[in-house]
Amino acid sequence: MRALRFFAALALQLTACSSQYKYGPEQSWDLDSISELKSKEFWFHDAQRTLYNKLSTPPNQYRAKNVIFFLGDGMSVPTVTAGRIFDGQLRGVVGERNRLEFEKFNYVGLSKTYCVNKQVADSACTASAYLSGIKANYLTIGVTADVELNDCRGSRLPQNRLSSIAAWALKGSKSAGLVTTTRVTHASPAGVYAHTSNRDFESDYDVTKLGQNPGNCPDIAQQLIDGDVGKRLRVVMGGGTIKFLPNTTNDVFGNKGQRLDNRNLIEEWQQTKPGNARVVFSRTDLLNNDAQNTDFLLGLFNASHLAYHMDDSIDTPTLPEMTAAAINVLSRDPNGYFLFVEGGRIDHAHHETKAKKALDETVQFSDAVRKARQLTNPWDTLIVVSADHGHTVTISGYPDVNNSIVGLNSELSNVDQLPYTSISYANGPAYERFYKSTDGVVERVDLRNLDFSKPDAIYPHGVPMTEETHGGGDVAVYAHGPWSHLFTGVYEQSTLPHLMGFASCLGPGITYCDLQPKARYSP
C-alpha cells in the first residue's frame, strides 16, 4: 500500500507539470511529421513524455487471473523494427516513430533461445522452453533432453515428459486454449499439449513415413484428442484438417485426409466433449458462433496452415478474430484461463525470404495483441509477447528516414554502384535471381529490374540455401499486467513459464500465493 500511495502522489505531481512539457499520456506517439524531427524541442518533450509514462505507472502486484501468451514465430528484433516501420508507412505516418501494440508495454526483456544441443533453435525445442520451463533437444517437443530425435520409447517414459503451463492452468481449475495461424499440430502449438521425439510426427501417416511405428509413437493429432491436456483444452483454432481425418475421407475443403488408422478425430473430439462443443470451418461460422453458449470450440480453417493474410483467402478468419473468439469462450470460466496465441506464418514468410508477407503477418500479430487488450482487464490479465527464435533478416545500409522499408535503399553500393534493398537475409533460396556470372566473375544483378511491390517478392541474401534458416540472436519479451515487471532483464527462455506461473499462482515452482497465501485478484 505504501508503494501505491507513493505512485499516486507522484502521478499527481507529474500531471500538474505535464502540460508544460507536452508529455501527457493522452498524446499520440506516431503522428509526427518528418519536419518535427528536426526540432530539438521535439526530442526533449519526447524523452520527458517517456519518463512521465514510466514514473506514473506503478507495478501491478495483484494475482493474475488470466494469462495470455502471444508467440510471434520467428519474430526477431529486426522483424519487430521493420514491422513497426511497415505498419506506420501503411498508415501514412513516419514509420520509425510508429509503435506496434506490444511495444507500448512498459516492461521488456530478452530471452536466450538456444536448444540443449543447438546454438540456433527450432520451434520445437523452444516450445518446450517457453511453455514447460525446461530446455530440450532440437526437433523434440514436451520431453526432456534425455530424449533424442526419434526416441519413441524415451518420449513415453513419465519421467521424460514435461508439463506445460496449460497443464498447470488445468490443474489449477482454470481453462486453457490455443490459437495459431499454422496447423494446430505444428511445433509451437503442440508444445501446449504434446510429448514427442519428433515434431514431424503430426499424424500416424507422418510417423510411418518417417520409419516409426505409430503404436509405439503416438502422433500429435491423436494426443490433442486423447492426451491428458489436449482433450481438456476448451479452445483450439488453426489449420490442419488432414492430420485428423482418415485417408478415405475428404475434408470440407475437398482435401483427402492422411490418417491410416481410419479414425475421424474431428468427430471424436466433438462426441467426447461435455456440454455444447462446436466445430467451425470458416470465418462466417466463427463470427456467427454464440460464445456464451459454447463450452468447447474447435476451429479448423484449412487443410494445412492458414493462408497468409496478404493472400486474402476466402472465408478465413484473421488472427485478431480468432483471438477475440477464444477470449470470449474462455472468459466464461470464473476461475480464469491460460491462452496461447501464435502468429506462426511470420516464420514461414521469412523462410521464403518474402519480407513483405513476414511484416504483414507481424502487423496482424500486433492487431491480435490489441484485440486482447481491448477485451481484458490489465489489472487481472497478464499478457506476455515474445518469439521462439529469430531469423537472418536484417535492415542495413543508410536509408533515409521514411524510405520504404520493403523497397530499394535510398543509397547505392559504393563498390558496384548498384542499388540494394534495405531488408536482406544472410541466406535463402533462389540466389540466381540476385547474382550472375560474367566471364567467371560473379556480379550482383541490377535490382531496379526486379519488382519488389508484389506480396510474394523474395529478397536478396548471401549464402544459397533451399530455404532461409533461423537466427540465433536473443528475442524480445514484452509484458503487461500483473507482475509484468518481472519480465525485464536477460534470461533463459525457459524462465518464461515460471514467471507466468508465479504471477498466476500456477505450477510446481514458487508462486505469489506462496508469499501471500491470501493473494487476491484486483478489486
Short mmCIF file of C-alpha atoms in Angstrom, two decimals:
data_model
loop_
_atom_site.label_atom_id
_atom_site.label_comp_id
_atom_site.label_asym_id
_atom_site.label_seq_id
_atom_site.Cartn_x
_atom_site.Cartn_y
_atom_site.Cartn_z
CA MET A 1 0.00 0.00 0.00
CA ARG A 2 2.88 2.36 0.75
CA ALA A 3 4.17 1.89 -2.81
CA LEU A 4 0.74 2.57 -4.26
CA ARG A 5 0.39 5.79 -2.23
CA PHE A 6 3.83 6.88 -3.44
CA PHE A 7 2.93 6.36 -7.08
CA ALA A 8 -0.44 8.05 -6.61
CA ALA A 9 1.25 11.15 -5.17
CA LEU A 10 3.91 11.08 -7.87
CA ALA A 11 1.26 10.85 -10.58
CA LEU A 12 -0.47 13.96 -9.22
CA GLN A 13 2.78 15.91 -9.25
CA LEU A 14 3.65 14.77 -12.76
CA THR A 15 0.17 15.57 -14.06
CA ALA A 16 0.50 19.10 -12.71
CA CYS A 17 3.53 19.80 -14.88
CA SER A 18 2.82 17.52 -17.85
CA SER A 19 1.14 20.26 -19.85
CA GLN A 20 4.27 22.40 -19.56
CA TYR A 21 6.43 19.75 -21.20
CA LYS A 22 3.75 18.30 -23.52
CA TYR A 23 4.21 14.77 -22.29
CA GLY A 24 0.72 13.76 -21.16
CA PRO A 25 -0.22 10.11 -21.70
CA GLU A 26 -3.11 11.08 -23.97
CA GLN A 27 -0.76 12.36 -26.64
CA SER A 28 -0.21 10.21 -29.72
CA TRP A 29 3.31 8.95 -30.35
CA ASP A 30 3.01 8.11 -34.02
CA LEU A 31 1.57 11.12 -35.82
CA ASP A 32 4.75 13.16 -36.02
CA SER A 33 5.91 14.67 -39.28
CA ILE A 34 9.46 14.43 -40.60
CA SER A 35 9.84 18.20 -40.20
CA GLU A 36 9.19 17.88 -36.45
CA LEU A 37 12.12 15.51 -36.11
CA LYS A 38 14.49 18.40 -36.82
CA SER A 39 13.39 20.27 -33.70
CA LYS A 40 15.44 19.91 -30.51
CA GLU A 41 12.28 20.71 -28.51
CA PHE A 42 10.58 17.74 -30.12
CA TRP A 43 13.17 15.30 -28.79
CA PHE A 44 13.24 16.94 -25.36
CA HIS A 45 9.48 16.64 -24.97
CA ASP A 46 9.55 13.13 -26.38
CA ALA A 47 12.07 12.00 -23.75
CA GLN A 48 10.17 13.75 -20.96
CA ARG A 49 6.94 12.09 -22.09
CA THR A 50 8.63 8.69 -21.89
CA LEU A 51 9.91 9.49 -18.42
CA TYR A 52 6.46 10.68 -17.35
CA ASN A 53 4.80 7.48 -18.50
CA LYS A 54 7.34 5.30 -16.73
CA LEU A 55 7.23 7.22 -13.46
CA SER A 56 3.44 7.35 -13.38
CA THR A 57 2.97 3.59 -13.87
CA PRO A 58 3.14 1.66 -10.59
CA PRO A 59 3.98 -2.06 -10.72
CA ASN A 60 0.90 -4.28 -10.71
CA GLN A 61 1.29 -6.79 -7.88
CA TYR A 62 -2.15 -8.36 -7.95
CA ARG A 63 -2.63 -12.03 -8.73
CA ALA A 64 -3.10 -12.76 -12.45
CA LYS A 65 -6.47 -14.40 -13.01
CA ASN A 66 -5.77 -14.86 -16.72
CA VAL A 67 -2.56 -15.32 -18.69
CA ILE A 68 -2.33 -14.81 -22.45
CA PHE A 69 0.97 -15.72 -24.08
CA PHE A 70 1.47 -14.38 -27.60
CA LEU A 71 4.18 -16.07 -29.65
CA GLY A 72 5.39 -14.44 -32.86
CA ASP A 73 7.11 -17.37 -34.54
CA GLY A 74 10.44 -16.16 -35.86
CA MET A 75 9.72 -12.59 -34.76
CA SER A 76 13.28 -11.39 -34.31
CA VAL A 77 14.09 -7.89 -33.08
CA PRO A 78 14.82 -6.70 -36.67
CA THR A 79 11.42 -8.14 -37.66
CA VAL A 80 9.74 -6.03 -34.99
CA THR A 81 11.66 -2.92 -36.12
CA ALA A 82 10.80 -3.47 -39.78
CA GLY A 83 7.22 -4.39 -38.84
CA ARG A 84 6.71 -1.13 -36.96
CA ILE A 85 8.05 0.87 -39.93
CA PHE A 86 5.95 -1.13 -42.40
CA ASP A 87 2.81 -0.62 -40.32
CA GLY A 88 3.44 3.09 -39.93
CA GLN A 89 4.08 3.60 -43.62
CA LEU A 90 0.85 1.78 -44.46
CA ARG A 91 -0.99 4.16 -42.15
CA GLY A 92 0.68 7.24 -43.60
CA VAL A 93 2.80 8.19 -40.59
CA VAL A 94 6.55 8.28 -40.04
CA GLY A 95 7.26 4.58 -39.76
CA GLU A 96 10.26 4.93 -37.48
CA ARG A 97 8.10 6.76 -34.92
CA ASN A 98 5.34 4.17 -35.04
CA ARG A 99 4.84 1.53 -32.34
CA LEU A 100 3.30 -1.91 -32.63
CA GLU A 101 0.77 -2.68 -29.93
CA PHE A 102 3.09 -4.71 -27.73
CA GLU A 103 5.80 -2.05 -28.00
CA LYS A 104 3.54 0.10 -25.82
CA PHE A 105 4.12 -2.26 -22.89
CA ASN A 106 6.22 -0.81 -20.09
CA TYR A 107 8.33 -3.90 -19.41
CA VAL A 108 10.68 -5.53 -21.90
CA GLY A 109 13.38 -8.19 -21.55
CA LEU A 110 15.48 -10.52 -23.68
CA SER A 111 15.41 -14.31 -23.69
CA LYS A 112 18.13 -16.67 -24.91
CA THR A 113 16.72 -19.16 -27.38
CA TYR A 114 19.28 -21.93 -27.93
CA CYS A 115 18.34 -25.63 -27.58
CA VAL A 116 20.21 -28.01 -25.29
CA ASN A 117 22.10 -29.32 -28.34
CA LYS A 118 21.91 -26.46 -30.89
CA GLN A 119 23.13 -22.86 -30.88
CA VAL A 120 20.32 -21.92 -33.26
CA ALA A 121 16.93 -23.26 -32.21
CA ASP A 122 13.85 -24.55 -33.97
CA SER A 123 10.22 -24.08 -32.97
CA ALA A 124 10.04 -27.45 -31.22
CA CYS A 125 12.72 -27.25 -28.54
CA THR A 126 11.79 -23.63 -27.89
CA ALA A 127 8.14 -24.60 -27.31
CA SER A 128 9.34 -26.90 -24.54
CA ALA A 129 11.27 -24.00 -23.02
CA TYR A 130 8.69 -21.21 -23.07
CA LEU A 131 5.71 -23.46 -22.24
CA SER A 132 7.19 -26.06 -19.87
CA GLY A 133 10.15 -24.23 -18.39
CA ILE A 134 12.69 -26.89 -19.38
CA LYS A 135 15.10 -26.68 -22.34
CA ALA A 136 15.13 -29.66 -24.69
CA ASN A 137 16.77 -31.06 -27.82
CA TYR A 138 16.33 -29.77 -31.35
CA LEU A 139 13.17 -31.10 -33.09
CA THR A 140 11.65 -32.57 -29.90
CA ILE A 141 8.57 -31.26 -28.06
CA GLY A 142 7.42 -31.62 -24.47
CA VAL A 143 10.16 -34.04 -23.44
CA THR A 144 13.43 -33.64 -21.57
CA ALA A 145 16.86 -33.55 -23.17
CA ASP A 146 17.25 -37.23 -22.24
CA VAL A 147 15.06 -37.90 -25.28
CA GLU A 148 16.91 -37.84 -28.60
CA LEU A 149 15.36 -37.40 -32.03
CA ASN A 150 13.02 -40.32 -32.93
CA ASP A 151 13.40 -41.93 -29.50
CA CYS A 152 9.79 -43.08 -29.29
CA ARG A 153 10.35 -45.22 -26.21
CA GLY A 154 12.07 -42.44 -24.31
CA SER A 155 9.32 -39.96 -25.17
CA ARG A 156 6.74 -42.21 -23.49
CA LEU A 157 8.55 -42.56 -20.17
CA PRO A 158 6.75 -40.50 -17.50
CA GLN A 159 10.00 -39.08 -16.12
CA ASN A 160 10.85 -37.67 -19.55
CA ARG A 161 7.53 -35.92 -20.12
CA LEU A 162 7.27 -32.21 -19.43
CA SER A 163 4.24 -30.42 -18.04
CA SER A 164 3.22 -27.21 -19.85
CA ILE A 165 1.75 -24.10 -18.29
CA ALA A 166 -1.55 -25.13 -19.91
CA ALA A 167 -1.42 -28.28 -17.77
CA TRP A 168 -0.64 -26.12 -14.74
CA ALA A 169 -3.69 -23.98 -15.50
CA LEU A 170 -5.96 -27.03 -15.85
CA LYS A 171 -4.63 -28.42 -12.58
CA GLY A 172 -5.37 -25.04 -11.01
CA SER A 173 -9.04 -25.33 -12.10
CA LYS A 174 -8.66 -22.81 -14.90
CA SER A 175 -9.48 -23.23 -18.58
CA ALA A 176 -6.90 -23.38 -21.36
CA GLY A 177 -6.83 -22.94 -25.11
CA LEU A 178 -4.70 -22.27 -28.16
CA VAL A 179 -4.92 -20.23 -31.35
CA THR A 180 -2.50 -20.39 -34.26
CA THR A 181 -2.22 -19.50 -37.94
CA THR A 182 -0.38 -22.79 -38.55
CA ARG A 183 -1.64 -26.33 -38.28
CA VAL A 184 -2.77 -26.92 -34.69
CA THR A 185 -0.42 -29.93 -34.70
CA HIS A 186 2.59 -27.80 -35.71
CA ALA A 187 5.59 -27.44 -33.42
CA SER A 188 4.63 -24.33 -31.43
CA PRO A 189 1.00 -25.17 -30.57
CA ALA A 190 1.95 -28.82 -30.00
CA GLY A 191 4.06 -27.64 -27.08
CA VAL A 192 0.84 -26.82 -25.25
CA TYR A 193 -0.32 -30.45 -25.09
CA ALA A 194 2.00 -32.98 -26.79
CA HIS A 195 5.07 -35.07 -25.98
CA THR A 196 7.04 -36.31 -28.98
CA SER A 197 10.56 -37.16 -30.04
CA ASN A 198 9.98 -35.65 -33.50
CA ARG A 199 8.00 -32.52 -34.29
CA ASP A 200 7.05 -34.01 -37.67
CA PHE A 201 5.00 -36.83 -36.10
CA GLU A 202 1.82 -34.84 -36.70
CA SER A 203 -0.30 -37.80 -37.89
CA ASP A 204 0.13 -41.56 -37.86
CA TYR A 205 0.88 -41.28 -41.59
CA ASP A 206 3.80 -38.99 -40.77
CA VAL A 207 5.08 -41.39 -38.12
CA THR A 208 5.00 -44.26 -40.59
CA LYS A 209 6.60 -42.21 -43.37
CA LEU A 210 9.48 -41.39 -41.04
CA GLY A 211 10.11 -45.07 -40.32
CA GLN A 212 8.48 -45.41 -36.92
CA ASN A 213 5.59 -47.47 -35.58
CA PRO A 214 2.53 -45.35 -34.68
CA GLY A 215 1.68 -47.90 -31.99
CA ASN A 216 4.91 -47.04 -30.19
CA CYS A 217 4.96 -43.35 -31.10
CA PRO A 218 1.58 -41.61 -30.60
CA ASP A 219 1.16 -38.86 -33.17
CA ILE A 220 0.49 -35.25 -32.21
CA ALA A 221 -3.08 -35.07 -33.58
CA GLN A 222 -4.00 -38.15 -31.55
CA GLN A 223 -2.55 -36.53 -28.44
CA LEU A 224 -4.75 -33.49 -28.98
CA ILE A 225 -7.79 -35.76 -28.85
CA ASP A 226 -6.70 -38.37 -26.29
CA GLY A 227 -3.96 -36.70 -24.26
CA ASP A 228 -4.49 -35.53 -20.70
CA VAL A 229 -4.07 -31.87 -21.68
CA GLY A 230 -5.25 -31.95 -25.28
CA LYS A 231 -8.66 -33.39 -24.56
CA ARG A 232 -9.32 -30.74 -21.89
CA LEU A 233 -8.49 -27.67 -23.98
CA ARG A 234 -11.63 -25.58 -24.32
CA VAL A 235 -10.50 -23.72 -27.44
CA VAL A 236 -8.38 -24.99 -30.33
CA MET A 237 -8.15 -22.94 -33.52
CA GLY A 238 -5.87 -23.03 -36.54
CA GLY A 239 -5.43 -25.26 -39.57
CA GLY A 240 -4.61 -28.87 -40.35
CA THR A 241 -7.78 -30.86 -41.05
CA ILE A 242 -5.87 -33.56 -42.96
CA LYS A 243 -3.99 -34.60 -39.81
CA PHE A 244 -7.32 -35.51 -38.17
CA LEU A 245 -9.15 -37.33 -40.96
CA PRO A 246 -8.73 -40.83 -42.48
CA ASN A 247 -7.32 -41.15 -45.98
CA THR A 248 -10.72 -42.37 -47.15
CA THR A 249 -12.42 -39.08 -46.25
CA ASN A 250 -12.32 -35.61 -47.77
CA ASP A 251 -12.43 -32.52 -45.56
CA VAL A 252 -14.84 -29.64 -46.14
CA PHE A 253 -12.25 -28.01 -48.40
CA GLY A 254 -12.08 -31.05 -50.71
CA ASN A 255 -8.73 -32.38 -49.47
CA LYS A 256 -8.18 -36.04 -48.62
CA GLY A 257 -7.20 -36.86 -45.06
CA GLN A 258 -3.91 -38.54 -44.14
CA ARG A 259 -4.69 -40.88 -41.29
CA LEU A 260 -4.03 -44.59 -41.68
CA ASP A 261 -5.93 -45.71 -38.55
CA ASN A 262 -9.32 -44.83 -40.06
CA ARG A 263 -10.09 -42.51 -37.12
CA ASN A 264 -12.06 -39.33 -37.68
CA LEU A 265 -10.55 -37.32 -34.86
CA ILE A 266 -12.74 -34.28 -35.54
CA GLU A 267 -15.90 -36.29 -34.91
CA GLU A 268 -14.29 -37.94 -31.89
CA TRP A 269 -13.40 -34.55 -30.45
CA GLN A 270 -16.98 -33.35 -30.64
CA GLN A 271 -18.54 -36.59 -29.40
CA THR A 272 -16.35 -36.84 -26.31
CA LYS A 273 -16.93 -33.31 -25.01
CA PRO A 274 -19.46 -32.49 -22.29
CA GLY A 275 -21.81 -29.59 -22.87
CA ASN A 276 -22.04 -27.69 -26.12
CA ALA A 277 -19.00 -28.48 -28.30
CA ARG A 278 -18.85 -26.55 -31.57
CA VAL A 279 -16.74 -27.29 -34.66
CA VAL A 280 -16.35 -24.50 -37.22
CA PHE A 281 -14.53 -24.46 -40.55
CA SER A 282 -14.99 -20.89 -41.80
CA ARG A 283 -14.77 -17.27 -40.76
CA THR A 284 -18.52 -16.93 -41.24
CA ASP A 285 -19.25 -19.79 -38.85
CA LEU A 286 -16.74 -18.47 -36.31
CA LEU A 287 -18.15 -14.94 -36.29
CA ASN A 288 -21.69 -16.29 -36.03
CA ASN A 289 -20.83 -18.59 -33.15
CA ASP A 290 -22.55 -17.84 -29.84
CA ALA A 291 -19.63 -17.82 -27.42
CA GLN A 292 -21.90 -17.61 -24.38
CA ASN A 293 -23.43 -20.96 -25.28
CA THR A 294 -20.18 -22.65 -26.36
CA ASP A 295 -18.35 -24.82 -23.84
CA PHE A 296 -15.72 -26.14 -26.27
CA LEU A 297 -14.69 -24.68 -29.62
CA LEU A 298 -12.64 -26.36 -32.36
CA GLY A 299 -11.90 -24.27 -35.44
CA LEU A 300 -10.01 -25.80 -38.36
CA PHE A 301 -9.86 -23.34 -41.23
CA ASN A 302 -7.64 -25.04 -43.79
CA ALA A 303 -6.25 -28.43 -44.74
CA SER A 304 -2.78 -27.27 -43.69
CA HIS A 305 -1.61 -23.84 -42.48
CA LEU A 306 -3.92 -20.87 -42.80
CA ALA A 307 -3.32 -18.70 -45.85
CA TYR A 308 -1.13 -15.64 -45.50
CA HIS A 309 -3.20 -12.60 -44.65
CA MET A 310 -1.97 -10.92 -47.84
CA ASP A 311 -3.31 -13.79 -49.93
CA ASP A 312 -6.83 -12.79 -48.90
CA SER A 313 -8.22 -16.32 -48.97
CA ILE A 314 -11.98 -16.80 -48.95
CA ASP A 315 -13.71 -17.03 -45.56
CA THR A 316 -10.57 -17.44 -43.44
CA PRO A 317 -10.63 -15.68 -40.05
CA THR A 318 -7.85 -13.31 -39.12
CA LEU A 319 -5.64 -13.82 -36.08
CA PRO A 320 -7.36 -10.92 -34.24
CA GLU A 321 -10.76 -12.51 -34.93
CA MET A 322 -9.66 -15.91 -33.66
CA THR A 323 -8.11 -14.30 -30.60
CA ALA A 324 -11.33 -12.49 -29.78
CA ALA A 325 -13.40 -15.65 -30.25
CA ALA A 326 -11.07 -17.61 -27.96
CA ILE A 327 -11.18 -14.97 -25.21
CA ASN A 328 -14.97 -14.79 -25.41
CA VAL A 329 -15.29 -18.54 -24.80
CA LEU A 330 -12.57 -18.82 -22.16
CA SER A 331 -13.84 -15.79 -20.24
CA ARG A 332 -16.87 -17.79 -19.22
CA ASP A 333 -14.70 -19.59 -16.68
CA PRO A 334 -14.92 -17.63 -13.40
CA ASN A 335 -11.57 -19.10 -12.32
CA GLY A 336 -9.72 -17.64 -15.31
CA TYR A 337 -7.70 -19.16 -18.14
CA PHE A 338 -4.41 -19.61 -19.97
CA LEU A 339 -4.43 -18.85 -23.69
CA PHE A 340 -1.62 -19.44 -26.19
CA VAL A 341 -1.79 -17.37 -29.39
CA GLU A 342 0.71 -17.88 -32.20
CA GLY A 343 1.38 -15.74 -35.24
CA GLY A 344 3.01 -18.69 -36.96
CA ARG A 345 3.36 -17.51 -40.52
CA ILE A 346 5.83 -14.75 -39.77
CA ASP A 347 8.33 -17.59 -39.66
CA HIS A 348 7.16 -19.19 -42.90
CA ALA A 349 7.42 -15.97 -44.87
CA HIS A 350 10.95 -15.40 -43.58
CA HIS A 351 11.95 -18.92 -44.64
CA GLU A 352 10.80 -17.98 -48.14
CA THR A 353 12.54 -14.56 -47.83
CA LYS A 354 9.18 -12.94 -48.59
CA ALA A 355 9.81 -9.98 -46.36
CA LYS A 356 6.61 -8.10 -47.18
CA LYS A 357 4.47 -11.05 -46.09
CA ALA A 358 6.54 -11.53 -42.95
CA LEU A 359 5.99 -7.91 -41.96
CA ASP A 360 2.29 -8.02 -42.77
CA GLU A 361 1.91 -11.13 -40.56
CA THR A 362 3.75 -9.20 -37.82
CA VAL A 363 1.23 -6.37 -38.11
CA GLN A 364 -1.63 -8.88 -37.90
CA PHE A 365 0.01 -10.31 -34.80
CA SER A 366 0.17 -6.81 -33.29
CA ASP A 367 -3.51 -6.32 -34.09
CA ALA A 368 -4.31 -9.55 -32.24
CA VAL A 369 -2.49 -8.23 -29.18
CA ARG A 370 -4.52 -5.02 -29.44
CA LYS A 371 -7.75 -7.01 -29.58
CA ALA A 372 -6.75 -8.98 -26.48
CA ARG A 373 -6.02 -5.76 -24.60
CA GLN A 374 -9.43 -4.38 -25.55
CA LEU A 375 -11.20 -7.48 -24.25
CA THR A 376 -9.35 -7.92 -20.95
CA ASN A 377 -8.67 -6.08 -17.72
CA PRO A 378 -4.99 -5.11 -17.33
CA TRP A 379 -5.28 -5.48 -13.56
CA ASP A 380 -6.16 -9.18 -13.67
CA THR A 381 -4.80 -10.35 -17.04
CA LEU A 382 -1.09 -10.83 -17.69
CA ILE A 383 -0.21 -10.53 -21.38
CA VAL A 384 3.25 -11.70 -22.44
CA VAL A 385 4.52 -11.31 -26.02
CA SER A 386 7.67 -12.95 -27.34
CA ALA A 387 9.21 -15.03 -30.11
CA ASP A 388 10.57 -18.55 -30.15
CA HIS A 389 13.67 -17.69 -32.21
CA GLY A 390 14.94 -15.17 -34.71
CA HIS A 391 15.75 -15.21 -38.41
CA THR A 392 18.66 -13.98 -40.52
CA VAL A 393 16.76 -10.90 -41.74
CA THR A 394 18.46 -7.55 -41.24
CA ILE A 395 17.98 -3.87 -42.02
CA SER A 396 21.18 -2.45 -43.47
CA GLY A 397 22.77 0.46 -45.27
CA TYR A 398 21.90 4.06 -44.52
CA PRO A 399 18.43 4.64 -45.98
CA ASP A 400 16.69 7.97 -45.44
CA VAL A 401 14.05 8.21 -42.73
CA ASN A 402 10.67 7.00 -44.02
CA ASN A 403 12.28 5.32 -47.02
CA SER A 404 10.12 2.34 -47.96
CA ILE A 405 11.19 -0.50 -45.68
CA VAL A 406 10.20 -3.07 -48.32
CA GLY A 407 11.69 -1.23 -51.29
CA LEU A 408 15.12 -0.29 -52.56
CA ASN A 409 17.50 1.52 -50.25
CA SER A 410 17.92 5.24 -50.91
CA GLU A 411 21.69 4.62 -51.14
CA LEU A 412 23.76 2.76 -53.74
CA SER A 413 26.57 0.33 -53.08
CA ASN A 414 29.89 2.19 -53.03
CA VAL A 415 31.55 -0.81 -54.70
CA ASP A 416 29.42 -1.76 -57.71
CA GLN A 417 27.22 1.39 -57.72
CA LEU A 418 24.10 -0.75 -57.84
CA PRO A 419 21.05 -0.41 -55.59
CA TYR A 420 20.25 -2.83 -52.78
CA THR A 421 17.22 -3.41 -50.59
CA SER A 422 17.10 -2.14 -47.02
CA ILE A 423 15.93 -5.62 -45.97
CA SER A 424 18.08 -8.63 -46.80
CA TYR A 425 18.86 -12.07 -45.43
CA ALA A 426 22.08 -13.90 -44.57
CA ASN A 427 20.91 -16.92 -46.54
CA GLY A 428 17.95 -18.07 -48.60
CA PRO A 429 16.54 -19.58 -51.80
CA ALA A 430 16.72 -18.61 -55.49
CA TYR A 431 20.15 -16.98 -55.34
CA GLU A 432 20.26 -16.95 -59.16
CA ARG A 433 17.74 -14.08 -59.10
CA PHE A 434 20.30 -11.83 -57.44
CA TYR A 435 23.66 -12.93 -58.85
CA LYS A 436 25.02 -13.53 -62.34
CA SER A 437 28.33 -14.81 -63.65
CA THR A 438 30.09 -12.89 -66.43
CA ASP A 439 33.34 -14.38 -67.75
CA GLY A 440 33.77 -16.25 -64.50
CA VAL A 441 33.17 -13.17 -62.34
CA VAL A 442 30.12 -13.24 -60.05
CA GLU A 443 28.22 -9.95 -60.03
CA ARG A 444 25.00 -8.69 -58.50
CA VAL A 445 22.04 -8.09 -60.77
CA ASP A 446 20.52 -4.62 -61.02
CA LEU A 447 17.62 -4.78 -58.56
CA ARG A 448 15.85 -1.97 -60.42
CA ASN A 449 14.88 -4.64 -62.94
CA LEU A 450 13.09 -6.69 -60.27
CA ASP A 451 9.61 -5.99 -58.89
CA PHE A 452 9.51 -5.71 -55.09
CA SER A 453 5.96 -4.37 -55.00
CA LYS A 454 4.34 -7.82 -55.03
CA PRO A 455 3.48 -9.66 -51.79
CA ASP A 456 5.42 -12.71 -53.00
CA ALA A 457 8.59 -10.79 -53.85
CA ILE A 458 11.64 -12.58 -52.47
CA TYR A 459 14.50 -10.56 -51.07
CA PRO A 460 18.28 -10.79 -51.62
CA HIS A 461 20.51 -12.93 -49.44
CA GLY A 462 24.07 -14.16 -49.13
CA VAL A 463 24.53 -17.92 -48.72
CA PRO A 464 22.39 -20.03 -51.11
CA MET A 465 20.02 -22.41 -49.28
CA THR A 466 16.83 -24.21 -50.24
CA GLU A 467 15.15 -22.02 -47.63
CA GLU A 468 16.32 -19.32 -45.25
CA THR A 469 17.29 -20.50 -41.78
CA HIS A 470 16.55 -19.35 -38.27
CA GLY A 471 18.83 -16.90 -36.49
CA GLY A 472 20.41 -17.45 -33.09
CA GLY A 473 20.00 -14.00 -31.58
CA ASP A 474 18.13 -13.26 -28.38
CA VAL A 475 14.46 -12.34 -28.80
CA ALA A 476 12.50 -9.66 -27.00
CA VAL A 477 9.88 -10.32 -24.33
CA TYR A 478 7.16 -7.72 -23.74
CA ALA A 479 4.87 -7.89 -20.69
CA HIS A 480 1.77 -6.05 -19.48
CA GLY A 481 -0.41 -6.68 -16.45
CA PRO A 482 0.12 -8.34 -13.06
CA TRP A 483 3.80 -8.85 -12.20
CA SER A 484 4.88 -7.77 -15.67
CA HIS A 485 7.88 -6.00 -14.11
CA LEU A 486 9.39 -9.46 -13.52
CA PHE A 487 9.99 -9.90 -17.25
CA THR A 488 12.84 -7.38 -17.51
CA GLY A 489 16.50 -8.33 -17.92
CA VAL A 490 18.24 -11.06 -19.89
CA TYR A 491 17.33 -14.65 -19.04
CA GLU A 492 16.91 -18.15 -20.41
CA GLN A 493 13.77 -18.71 -22.47
CA SER A 494 12.83 -21.49 -20.06
CA THR A 495 12.27 -18.83 -17.37
CA LEU A 496 9.12 -17.53 -19.07
CA PRO A 497 6.52 -20.05 -17.82
CA HIS A 498 7.97 -19.81 -14.31
CA LEU A 499 7.40 -16.04 -14.35
CA MET A 500 3.87 -16.50 -15.70
CA GLY A 501 3.22 -19.25 -13.17
CA PHE A 502 4.42 -17.06 -10.30
CA ALA A 503 2.08 -14.22 -11.29
CA SER A 504 -0.94 -16.52 -11.62
CA CYS A 505 -0.18 -18.94 -8.75
CA LEU A 506 0.23 -21.88 -11.11
CA GLY A 507 2.81 -24.63 -11.49
CA PRO A 508 5.26 -26.57 -9.36
CA GLY A 509 7.61 -23.67 -8.59
CA ILE A 510 7.36 -20.78 -6.18
CA THR A 511 4.32 -18.57 -6.76
CA TYR A 512 2.90 -15.33 -5.47
CA CYS A 513 0.43 -17.34 -3.39
CA ASP A 514 3.33 -18.96 -1.55
CA LEU A 515 4.46 -15.50 -0.47
CA GLN A 516 0.96 -14.17 0.08
CA PRO A 517 -1.42 -17.03 0.98
CA LYS A 518 -4.35 -14.63 0.65
CA ALA A 519 -3.16 -13.21 -2.67
CA ARG A 520 -6.13 -11.72 -4.42
CA TYR A 521 -7.20 -10.57 -7.82
CA SER A 522 -7.63 -6.86 -8.40
CA PRO A 523 -10.84 -5.34 -6.96
#
